[in-house]
mmCIF file of C-alpha atoms in Angstrom:
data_model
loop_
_atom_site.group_PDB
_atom_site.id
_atom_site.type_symbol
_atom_site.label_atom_id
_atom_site.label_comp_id
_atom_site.label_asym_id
_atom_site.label_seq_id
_atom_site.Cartn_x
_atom_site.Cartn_y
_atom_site.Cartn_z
ATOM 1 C CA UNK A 1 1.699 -21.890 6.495
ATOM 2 C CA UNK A 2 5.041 -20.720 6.985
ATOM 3 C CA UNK A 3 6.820 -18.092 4.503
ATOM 4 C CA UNK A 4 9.977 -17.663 3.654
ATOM 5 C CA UNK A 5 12.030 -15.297 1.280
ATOM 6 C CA UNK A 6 14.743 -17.242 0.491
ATOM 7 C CA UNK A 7 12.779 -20.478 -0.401
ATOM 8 C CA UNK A 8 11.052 -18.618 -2.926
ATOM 9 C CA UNK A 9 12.432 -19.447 -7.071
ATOM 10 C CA UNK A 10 13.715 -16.417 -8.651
ATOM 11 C CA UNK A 11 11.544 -13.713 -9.299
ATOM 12 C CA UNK A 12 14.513 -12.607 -12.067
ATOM 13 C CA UNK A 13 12.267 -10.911 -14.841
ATOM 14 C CA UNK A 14 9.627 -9.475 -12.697
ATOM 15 C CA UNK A 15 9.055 -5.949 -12.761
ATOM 16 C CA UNK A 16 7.709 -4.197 -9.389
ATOM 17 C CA UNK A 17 6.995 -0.855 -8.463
ATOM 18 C CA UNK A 18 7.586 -0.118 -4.473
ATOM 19 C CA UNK A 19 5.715 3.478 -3.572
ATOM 20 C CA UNK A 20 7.051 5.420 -0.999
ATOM 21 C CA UNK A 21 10.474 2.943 -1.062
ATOM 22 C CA UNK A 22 12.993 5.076 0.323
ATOM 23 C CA UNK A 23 12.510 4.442 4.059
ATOM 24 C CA UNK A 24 10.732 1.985 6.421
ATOM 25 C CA UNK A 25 8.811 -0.779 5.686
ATOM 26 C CA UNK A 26 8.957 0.499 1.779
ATOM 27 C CA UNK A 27 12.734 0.126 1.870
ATOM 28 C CA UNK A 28 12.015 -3.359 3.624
ATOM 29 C CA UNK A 29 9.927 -4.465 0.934
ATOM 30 C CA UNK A 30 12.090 -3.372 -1.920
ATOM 31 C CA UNK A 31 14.936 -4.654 -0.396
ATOM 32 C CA UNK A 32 13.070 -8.234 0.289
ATOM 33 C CA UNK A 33 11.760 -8.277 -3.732
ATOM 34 C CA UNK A 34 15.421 -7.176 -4.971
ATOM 35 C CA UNK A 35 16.635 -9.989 -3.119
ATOM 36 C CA UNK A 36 14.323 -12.598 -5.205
ATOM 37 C CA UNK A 37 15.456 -11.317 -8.410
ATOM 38 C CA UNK A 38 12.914 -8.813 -9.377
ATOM 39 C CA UNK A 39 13.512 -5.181 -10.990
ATOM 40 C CA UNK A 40 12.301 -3.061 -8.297
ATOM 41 C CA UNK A 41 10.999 0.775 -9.176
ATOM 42 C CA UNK A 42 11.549 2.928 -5.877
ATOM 43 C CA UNK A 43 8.449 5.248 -6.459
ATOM 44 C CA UNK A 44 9.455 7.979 -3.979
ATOM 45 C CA UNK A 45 8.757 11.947 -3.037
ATOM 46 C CA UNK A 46 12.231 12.796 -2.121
ATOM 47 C CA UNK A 47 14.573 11.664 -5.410
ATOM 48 C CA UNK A 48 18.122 12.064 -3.377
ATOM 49 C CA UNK A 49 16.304 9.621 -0.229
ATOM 50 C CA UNK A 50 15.399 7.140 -3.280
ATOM 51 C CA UNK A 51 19.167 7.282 -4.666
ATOM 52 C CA UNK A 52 20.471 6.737 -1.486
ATOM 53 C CA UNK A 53 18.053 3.967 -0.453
ATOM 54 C CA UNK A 54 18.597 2.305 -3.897
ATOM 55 C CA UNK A 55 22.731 2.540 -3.022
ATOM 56 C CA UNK A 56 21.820 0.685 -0.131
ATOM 57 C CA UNK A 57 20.085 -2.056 -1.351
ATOM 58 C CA UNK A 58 23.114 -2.054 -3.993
ATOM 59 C CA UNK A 59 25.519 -2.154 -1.439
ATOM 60 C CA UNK A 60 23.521 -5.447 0.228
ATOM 61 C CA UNK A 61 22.780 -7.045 -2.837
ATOM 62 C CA UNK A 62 25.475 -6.061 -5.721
ATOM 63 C CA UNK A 63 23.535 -7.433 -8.591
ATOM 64 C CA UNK A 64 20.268 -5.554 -7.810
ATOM 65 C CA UNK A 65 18.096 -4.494 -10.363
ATOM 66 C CA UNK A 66 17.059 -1.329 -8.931
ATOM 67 C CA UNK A 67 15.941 1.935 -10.278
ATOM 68 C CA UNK A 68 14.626 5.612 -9.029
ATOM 69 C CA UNK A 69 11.061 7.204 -10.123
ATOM 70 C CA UNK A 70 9.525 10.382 -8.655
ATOM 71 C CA UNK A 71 6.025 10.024 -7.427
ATOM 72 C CA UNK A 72 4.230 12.553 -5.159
ATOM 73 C CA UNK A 73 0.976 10.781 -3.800
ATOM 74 C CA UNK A 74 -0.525 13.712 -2.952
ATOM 75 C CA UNK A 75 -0.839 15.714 -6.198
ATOM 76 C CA UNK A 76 -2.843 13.713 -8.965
ATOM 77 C CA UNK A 77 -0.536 15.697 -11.620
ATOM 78 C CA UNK A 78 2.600 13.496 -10.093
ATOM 79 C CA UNK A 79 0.823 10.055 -10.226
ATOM 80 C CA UNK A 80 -0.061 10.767 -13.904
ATOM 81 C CA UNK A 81 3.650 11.860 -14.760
ATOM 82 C CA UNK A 82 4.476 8.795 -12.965
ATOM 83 C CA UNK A 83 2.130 6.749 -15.068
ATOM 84 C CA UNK A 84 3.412 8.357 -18.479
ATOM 85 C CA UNK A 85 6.820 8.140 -17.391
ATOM 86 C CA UNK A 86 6.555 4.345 -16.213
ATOM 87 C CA UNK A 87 5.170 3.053 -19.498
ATOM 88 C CA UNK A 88 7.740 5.130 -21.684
ATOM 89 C CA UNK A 89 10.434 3.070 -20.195
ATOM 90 C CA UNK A 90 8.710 -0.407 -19.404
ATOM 91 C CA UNK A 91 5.968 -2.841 -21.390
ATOM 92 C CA UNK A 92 4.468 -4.650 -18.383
ATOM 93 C CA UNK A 93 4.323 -4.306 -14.250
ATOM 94 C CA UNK A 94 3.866 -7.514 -12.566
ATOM 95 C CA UNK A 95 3.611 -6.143 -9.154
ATOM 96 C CA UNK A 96 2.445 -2.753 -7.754
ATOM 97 C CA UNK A 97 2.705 -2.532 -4.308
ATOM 98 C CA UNK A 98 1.058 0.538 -2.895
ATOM 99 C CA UNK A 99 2.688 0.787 0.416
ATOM 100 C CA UNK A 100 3.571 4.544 0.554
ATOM 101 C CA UNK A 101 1.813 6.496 3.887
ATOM 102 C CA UNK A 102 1.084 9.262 6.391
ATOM 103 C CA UNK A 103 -0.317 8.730 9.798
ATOM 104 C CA UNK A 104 -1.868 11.567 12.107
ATOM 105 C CA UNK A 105 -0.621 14.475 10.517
ATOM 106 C CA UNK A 106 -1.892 17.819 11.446
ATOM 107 C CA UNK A 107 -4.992 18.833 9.021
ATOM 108 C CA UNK A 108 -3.936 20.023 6.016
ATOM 109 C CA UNK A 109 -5.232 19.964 2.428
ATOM 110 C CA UNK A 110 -3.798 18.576 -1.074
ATOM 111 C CA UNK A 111 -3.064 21.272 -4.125
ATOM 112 C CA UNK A 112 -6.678 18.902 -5.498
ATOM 113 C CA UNK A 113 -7.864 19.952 -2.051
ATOM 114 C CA UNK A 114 -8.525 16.321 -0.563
ATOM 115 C CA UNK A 115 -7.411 15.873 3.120
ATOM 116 C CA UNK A 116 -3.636 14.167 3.042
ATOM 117 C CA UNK A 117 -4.362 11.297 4.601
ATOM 118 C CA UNK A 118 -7.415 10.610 2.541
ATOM 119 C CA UNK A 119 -5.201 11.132 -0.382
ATOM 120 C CA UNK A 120 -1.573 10.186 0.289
ATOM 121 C CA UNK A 121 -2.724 7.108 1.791
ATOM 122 C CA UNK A 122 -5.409 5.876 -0.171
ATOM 123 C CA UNK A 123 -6.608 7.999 -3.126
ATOM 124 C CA UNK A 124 -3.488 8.660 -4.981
ATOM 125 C CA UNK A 125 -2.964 4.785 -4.878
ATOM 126 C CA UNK A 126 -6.745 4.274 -6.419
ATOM 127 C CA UNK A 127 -5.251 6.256 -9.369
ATOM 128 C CA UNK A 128 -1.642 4.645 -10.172
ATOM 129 C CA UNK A 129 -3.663 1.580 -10.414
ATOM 130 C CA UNK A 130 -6.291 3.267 -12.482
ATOM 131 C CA UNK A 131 -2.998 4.197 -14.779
ATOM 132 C CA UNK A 132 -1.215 0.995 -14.561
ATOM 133 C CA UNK A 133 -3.424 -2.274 -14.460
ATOM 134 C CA UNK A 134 -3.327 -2.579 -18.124
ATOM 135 C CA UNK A 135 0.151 -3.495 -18.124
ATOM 136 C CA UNK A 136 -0.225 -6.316 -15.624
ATOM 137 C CA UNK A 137 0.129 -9.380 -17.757
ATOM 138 C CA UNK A 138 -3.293 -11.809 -17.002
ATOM 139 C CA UNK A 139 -1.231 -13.987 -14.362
ATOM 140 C CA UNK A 140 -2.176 -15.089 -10.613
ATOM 141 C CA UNK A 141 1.639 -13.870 -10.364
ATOM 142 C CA UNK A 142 0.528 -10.153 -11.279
ATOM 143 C CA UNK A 143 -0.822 -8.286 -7.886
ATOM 144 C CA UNK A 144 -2.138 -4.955 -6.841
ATOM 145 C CA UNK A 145 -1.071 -5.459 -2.736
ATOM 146 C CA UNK A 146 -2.878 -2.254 -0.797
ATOM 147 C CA UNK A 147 -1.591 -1.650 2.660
ATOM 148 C CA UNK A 148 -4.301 -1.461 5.157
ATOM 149 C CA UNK A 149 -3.824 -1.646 9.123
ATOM 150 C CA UNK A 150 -4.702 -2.592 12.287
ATOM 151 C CA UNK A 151 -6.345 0.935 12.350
ATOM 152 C CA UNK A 152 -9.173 -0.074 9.671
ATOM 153 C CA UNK A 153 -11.185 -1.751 12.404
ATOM 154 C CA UNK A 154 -11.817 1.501 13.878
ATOM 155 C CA UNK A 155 -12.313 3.132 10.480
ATOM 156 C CA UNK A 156 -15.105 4.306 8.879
ATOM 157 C CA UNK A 157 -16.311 5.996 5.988
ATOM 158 C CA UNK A 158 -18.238 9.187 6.593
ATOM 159 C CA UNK A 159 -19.246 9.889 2.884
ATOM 160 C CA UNK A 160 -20.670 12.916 4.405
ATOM 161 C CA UNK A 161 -17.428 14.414 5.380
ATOM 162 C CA UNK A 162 -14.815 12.231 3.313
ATOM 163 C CA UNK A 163 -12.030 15.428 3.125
ATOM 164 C CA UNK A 164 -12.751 15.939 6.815
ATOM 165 C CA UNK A 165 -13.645 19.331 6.223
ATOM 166 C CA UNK A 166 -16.107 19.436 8.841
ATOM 167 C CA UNK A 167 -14.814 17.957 11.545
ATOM 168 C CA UNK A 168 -11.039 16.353 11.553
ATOM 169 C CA UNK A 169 -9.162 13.820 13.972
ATOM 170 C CA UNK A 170 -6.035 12.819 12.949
ATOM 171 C CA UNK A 171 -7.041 9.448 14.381
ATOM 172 C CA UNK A 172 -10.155 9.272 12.815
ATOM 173 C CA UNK A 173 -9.037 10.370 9.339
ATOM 174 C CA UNK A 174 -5.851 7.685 9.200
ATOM 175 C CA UNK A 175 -8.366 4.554 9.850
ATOM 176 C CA UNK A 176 -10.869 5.955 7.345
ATOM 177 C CA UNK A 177 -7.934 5.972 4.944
ATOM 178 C CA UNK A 178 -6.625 2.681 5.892
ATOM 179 C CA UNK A 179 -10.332 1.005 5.711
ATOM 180 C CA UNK A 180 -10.455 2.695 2.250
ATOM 181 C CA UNK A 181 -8.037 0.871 1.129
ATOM 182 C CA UNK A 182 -8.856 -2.559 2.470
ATOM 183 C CA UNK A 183 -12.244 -1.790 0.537
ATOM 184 C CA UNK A 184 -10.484 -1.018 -2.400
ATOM 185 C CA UNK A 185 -8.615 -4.535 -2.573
ATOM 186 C CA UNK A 186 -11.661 -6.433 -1.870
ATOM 187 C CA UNK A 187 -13.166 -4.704 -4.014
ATOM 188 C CA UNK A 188 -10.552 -4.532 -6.936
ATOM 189 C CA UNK A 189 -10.384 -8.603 -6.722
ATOM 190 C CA UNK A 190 -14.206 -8.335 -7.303
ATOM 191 C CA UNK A 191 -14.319 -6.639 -10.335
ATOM 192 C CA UNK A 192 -11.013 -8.941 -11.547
ATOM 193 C CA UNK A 193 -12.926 -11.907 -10.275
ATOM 194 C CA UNK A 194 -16.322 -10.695 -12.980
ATOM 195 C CA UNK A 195 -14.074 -10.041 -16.425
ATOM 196 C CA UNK A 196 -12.394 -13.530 -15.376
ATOM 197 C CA UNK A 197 -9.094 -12.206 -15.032
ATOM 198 C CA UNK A 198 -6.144 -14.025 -12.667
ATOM 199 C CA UNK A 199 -4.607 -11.447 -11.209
ATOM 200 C CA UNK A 200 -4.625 -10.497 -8.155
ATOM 201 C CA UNK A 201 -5.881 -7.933 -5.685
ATOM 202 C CA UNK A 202 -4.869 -8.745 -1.632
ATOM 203 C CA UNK A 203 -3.938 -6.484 1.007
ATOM 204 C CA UNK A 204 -1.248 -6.619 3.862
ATOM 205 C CA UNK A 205 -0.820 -4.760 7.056
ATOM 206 C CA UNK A 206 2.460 -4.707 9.214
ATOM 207 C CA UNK A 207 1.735 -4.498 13.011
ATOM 208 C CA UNK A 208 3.572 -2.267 14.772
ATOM 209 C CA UNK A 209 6.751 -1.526 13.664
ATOM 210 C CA UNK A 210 9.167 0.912 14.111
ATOM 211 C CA UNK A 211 9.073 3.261 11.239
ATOM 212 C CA UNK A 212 8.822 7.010 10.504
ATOM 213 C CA UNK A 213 5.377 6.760 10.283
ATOM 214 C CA UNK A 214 5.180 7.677 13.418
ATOM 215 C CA UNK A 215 7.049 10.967 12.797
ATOM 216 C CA UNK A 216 3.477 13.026 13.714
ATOM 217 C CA UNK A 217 2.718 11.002 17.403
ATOM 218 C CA UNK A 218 2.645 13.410 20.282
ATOM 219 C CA UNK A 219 6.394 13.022 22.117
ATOM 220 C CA UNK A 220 4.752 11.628 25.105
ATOM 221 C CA UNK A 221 2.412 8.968 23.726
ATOM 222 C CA UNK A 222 5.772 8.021 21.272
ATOM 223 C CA UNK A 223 7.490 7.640 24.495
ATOM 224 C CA UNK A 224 5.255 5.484 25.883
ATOM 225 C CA UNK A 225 5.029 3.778 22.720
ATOM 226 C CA UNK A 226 9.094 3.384 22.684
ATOM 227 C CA UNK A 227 9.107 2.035 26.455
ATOM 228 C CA UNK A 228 6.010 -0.494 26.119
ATOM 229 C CA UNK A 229 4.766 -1.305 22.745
ATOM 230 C CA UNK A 230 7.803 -1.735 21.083
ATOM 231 C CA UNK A 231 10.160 -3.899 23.357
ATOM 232 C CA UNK A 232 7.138 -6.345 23.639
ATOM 233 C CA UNK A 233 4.641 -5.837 20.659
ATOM 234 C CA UNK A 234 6.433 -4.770 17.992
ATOM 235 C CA UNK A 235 7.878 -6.231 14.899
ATOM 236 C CA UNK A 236 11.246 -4.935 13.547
ATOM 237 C CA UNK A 237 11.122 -3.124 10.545
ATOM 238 C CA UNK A 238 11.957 -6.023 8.174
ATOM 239 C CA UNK A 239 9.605 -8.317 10.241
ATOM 240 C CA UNK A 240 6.782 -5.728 9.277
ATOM 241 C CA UNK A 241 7.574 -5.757 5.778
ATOM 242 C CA UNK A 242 7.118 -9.809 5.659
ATOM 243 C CA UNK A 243 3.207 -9.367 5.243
ATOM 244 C CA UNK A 244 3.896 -7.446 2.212
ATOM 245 C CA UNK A 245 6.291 -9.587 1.081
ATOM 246 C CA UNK A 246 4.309 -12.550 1.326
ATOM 247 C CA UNK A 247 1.172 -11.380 -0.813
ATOM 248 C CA UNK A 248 3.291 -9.970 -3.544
ATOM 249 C CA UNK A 249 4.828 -13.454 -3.668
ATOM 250 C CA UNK A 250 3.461 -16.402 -1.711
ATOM 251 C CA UNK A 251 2.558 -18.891 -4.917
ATOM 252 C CA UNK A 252 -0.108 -19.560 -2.304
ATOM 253 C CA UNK A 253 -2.258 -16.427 -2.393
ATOM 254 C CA UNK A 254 -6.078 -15.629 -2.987
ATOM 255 C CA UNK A 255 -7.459 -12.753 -4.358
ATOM 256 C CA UNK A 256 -8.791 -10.729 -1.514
ATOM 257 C CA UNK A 257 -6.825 -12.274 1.063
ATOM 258 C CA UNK A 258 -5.624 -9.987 4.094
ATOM 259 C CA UNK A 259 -2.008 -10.696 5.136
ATOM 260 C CA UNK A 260 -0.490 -9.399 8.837
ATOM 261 C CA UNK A 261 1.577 -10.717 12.130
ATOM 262 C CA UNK A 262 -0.156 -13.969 13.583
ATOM 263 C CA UNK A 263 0.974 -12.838 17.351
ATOM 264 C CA UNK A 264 -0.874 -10.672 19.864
ATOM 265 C CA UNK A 265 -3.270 -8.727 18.667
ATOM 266 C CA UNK A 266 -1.925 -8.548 15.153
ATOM 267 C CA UNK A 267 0.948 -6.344 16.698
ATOM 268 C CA UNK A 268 3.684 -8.611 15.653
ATOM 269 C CA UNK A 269 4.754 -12.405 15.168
ATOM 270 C CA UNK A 270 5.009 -14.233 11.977
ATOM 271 C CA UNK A 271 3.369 -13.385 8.934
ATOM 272 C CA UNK A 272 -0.001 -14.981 7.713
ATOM 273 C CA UNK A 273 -3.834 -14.676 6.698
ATOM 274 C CA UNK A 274 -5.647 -12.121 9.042
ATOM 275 C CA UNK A 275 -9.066 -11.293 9.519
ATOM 276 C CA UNK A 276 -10.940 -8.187 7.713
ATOM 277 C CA UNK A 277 -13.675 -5.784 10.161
ATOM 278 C CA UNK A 278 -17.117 -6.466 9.253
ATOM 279 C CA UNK A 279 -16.999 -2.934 7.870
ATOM 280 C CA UNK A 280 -14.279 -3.662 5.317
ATOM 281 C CA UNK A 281 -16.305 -6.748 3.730
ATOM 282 C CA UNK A 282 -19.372 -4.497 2.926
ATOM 283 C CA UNK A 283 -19.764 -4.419 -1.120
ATOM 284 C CA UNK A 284 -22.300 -1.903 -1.154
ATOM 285 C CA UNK A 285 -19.748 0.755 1.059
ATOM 286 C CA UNK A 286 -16.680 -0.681 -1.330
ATOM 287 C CA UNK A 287 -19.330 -0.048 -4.746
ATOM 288 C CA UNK A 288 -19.910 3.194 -3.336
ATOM 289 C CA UNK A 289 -16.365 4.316 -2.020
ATOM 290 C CA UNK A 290 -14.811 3.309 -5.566
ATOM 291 C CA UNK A 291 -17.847 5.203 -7.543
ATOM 292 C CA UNK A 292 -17.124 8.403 -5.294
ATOM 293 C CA UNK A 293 -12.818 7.504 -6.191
ATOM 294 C CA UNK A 294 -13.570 7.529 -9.741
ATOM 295 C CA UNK A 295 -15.384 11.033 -9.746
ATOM 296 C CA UNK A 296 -13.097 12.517 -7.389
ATOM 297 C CA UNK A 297 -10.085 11.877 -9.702
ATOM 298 C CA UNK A 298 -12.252 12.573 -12.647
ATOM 299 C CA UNK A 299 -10.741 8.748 -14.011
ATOM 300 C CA UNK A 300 -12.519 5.722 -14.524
ATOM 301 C CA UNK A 301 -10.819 2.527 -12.964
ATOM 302 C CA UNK A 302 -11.355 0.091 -15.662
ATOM 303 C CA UNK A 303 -10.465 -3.649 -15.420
ATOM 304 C CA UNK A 304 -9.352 -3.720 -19.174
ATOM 305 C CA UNK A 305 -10.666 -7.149 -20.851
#
C-alpha cells in the first residue's frame, strides 16, 4: 500500500482543524492537507507562531485556505473557547487532527491541576472532541486522527497515580499519555462502530523525527540523539507527518487502524499500518480510562445519534 499526497482528488471543501500547527510535524500536516485543497484551522498556543506559520504555508501554496485559532491544551477554559469560537464561524469539521504535544517536561501542574503531559497531550484532546464530534458530518471521510507513539509500548496507565502526583518520570508520564491516547482512538471507533456511525476514529505516530519536541531532552542524550539516531533512524520532518497525513486521508482507512514508518523499528521509512501493544487493545483499561476522562473534565463524550 503505497501513499501519496499528490495522487489524492481534491480535498477543496473540507474543513480541518490542525492542533498545535505552528511548528513541526503540525506545520507538516497542515501544510500536506492545504496542499489537497482543504481549509485548514491552525489551532495553536502562540497566535503570532500561527500567523507566521500560516504566511508560510501561503507563501508555498498561494491559494491556501488557511486560517489562525487560539487553543491552549492545557487549560480546559481554552479548549471550550475554542469550541464556542469554532462553531460561531463554521457548520461542520470533517477532520480533527489532534496532533499538538509535550514530551519529558519537568513536573509541573495545569491551572485544572492535571500533570501537563497527561493533559496537553492527551486530555485536552479527549475534550475538543467531546466539543466538536457533532459537527462531523456521518461520512467514512470525517476522522478524529489521535497521535500516539512509539513510546505507548512502554506506557501504562497507573489509575492510581494518573496526575503523577506521587511519583513522576518524565519518561514514564509521556508514554502513559501517548498510550492514553491510542486507547482513546480504539476506543472512540468503538463507540462510533455501536450507534452505526461511519466516521472514523484511527491513530498515527511519526517515528523519530526531528522536531521541537525534543526541546526538554537532556543536552547530552540530544547529542547523542543528533549524532546516531537521526542520520540513520530518523524521518525528516515532513516524512513524519506522512502517517498523519495518510489516516486523515487514505480513501483506504479503517476505523481503529494505527498508522507509522514501515522501516526499522518504526523509527522511520514509508508510511503504513503498524501494530498496537497488547496494552493499548485492552477495552476494559480504554472503558475505564474514558469513564475516568469524562469525570475529570466534568463532560460527557457523547457519540451524538
Amino acid at each position: 500500500m503505497t501513499f501519496k499526497l499528490d495522487s489524492l482528488p481534491s480535498q477543496q471543501g473540507k474543513k480541518a482543524i490542525v492542533t498545535g500547527a505552528n511548528t513541526g510535524l503540525g506545520f507538516e500536516t497542515a501544510l500536506g492537507l492545504a496542499k489537497t485543497g482543504c481549509h485548514v484551522i491552525l489551532a495553536c498556543r502562540d497566535m503570532d507562531k500561527a500567523a507566521a506559520a500560516a504566511t508560510e504555508i501561503r507563501q508555498q501554496i498561494p491559494d491556501a485556505n488557511v486560517e489562525t485559532m487560539a487553543l491552549d491544551l492545557s487549560q480546559l477554559a481554552s479548549v471550550k473557547e475554542f469550541a464556542t469560537a469554532y462553531r460561531q464561524r463554521h457548520q461542520t469539521l470533517n477532520l480533527l487532527i489532534n496532533n499538538a504535544g509535550i514530551m519529558f517536561p519537568p513536573y509541573s501542574q495545569t491551572v485544572d491541576g492535571f500533570e501537563s503531559q497527561f493533559c496537553v497531550n492527551y486530555l485536552g484532546h479527549f475534550l475538543l472532541t467531546a466539543l466538536l464530534i457533532d459537527l462531523m458530518p456521518d461520512t467514512a471521510e470525517s476522522r478524529v486522527v489521535s497521535l500516539s507513539s512509539n513510546a505507548h509500548k512502554f506506557g501504562k496507565i497507573n489509575f492510581q497515580d494518573l496526575q503523577s502526583e506521587q511519583n513522576y518520570s518524565a519518561t514514564a508520564a509521556y508514554g502513559q499519555s501517548k498510550l492514553a491516547c491510542l486507547l482513546f482512538a480504539v476506543e472512540l471507533q468503538r463507540r462510533l462502530a455501536a450507534k452505526n456511525k461511519n466516521i472514523l476514529s484511527v491513530a498515527a505516530h511519526p517515528g523519530i523525527a526531528p522536531t521541537e519536541l525534543g526541546r526538554y531532552i537532556p543536552a547530552f542524550l540530544a547529542g547523542l540523539i543528533r549524532l546516531i539516531f537521526v542520520p540513520f533512524f530518523a524521518n525528516s520532518v515532513a516524512q513524519g507527518a506522512l502517517p498523519t497525513l495518510m489516516a486523515a486521508l487514505d480513501p483506504a482507512a479503517t476505523g481503529g487502524d494505527y498508522f507509522g514508518p514501515q522501516g526499522f523499528g518504526e523509527m522511520s521509512g514509508k508510511p503504513g499500518r503498524v501494530e498496537k501493544s497488547d496494552q493499548a487493545k485492552d477495552e476494559a483499561i480504554a472503558k475505564q480510562l474514558w469513564e475516568t476522562s469524562e469525570t475529570l473534565i466534568n463532560c460527557p463524550l457523547t457519540i451524538p445519534d
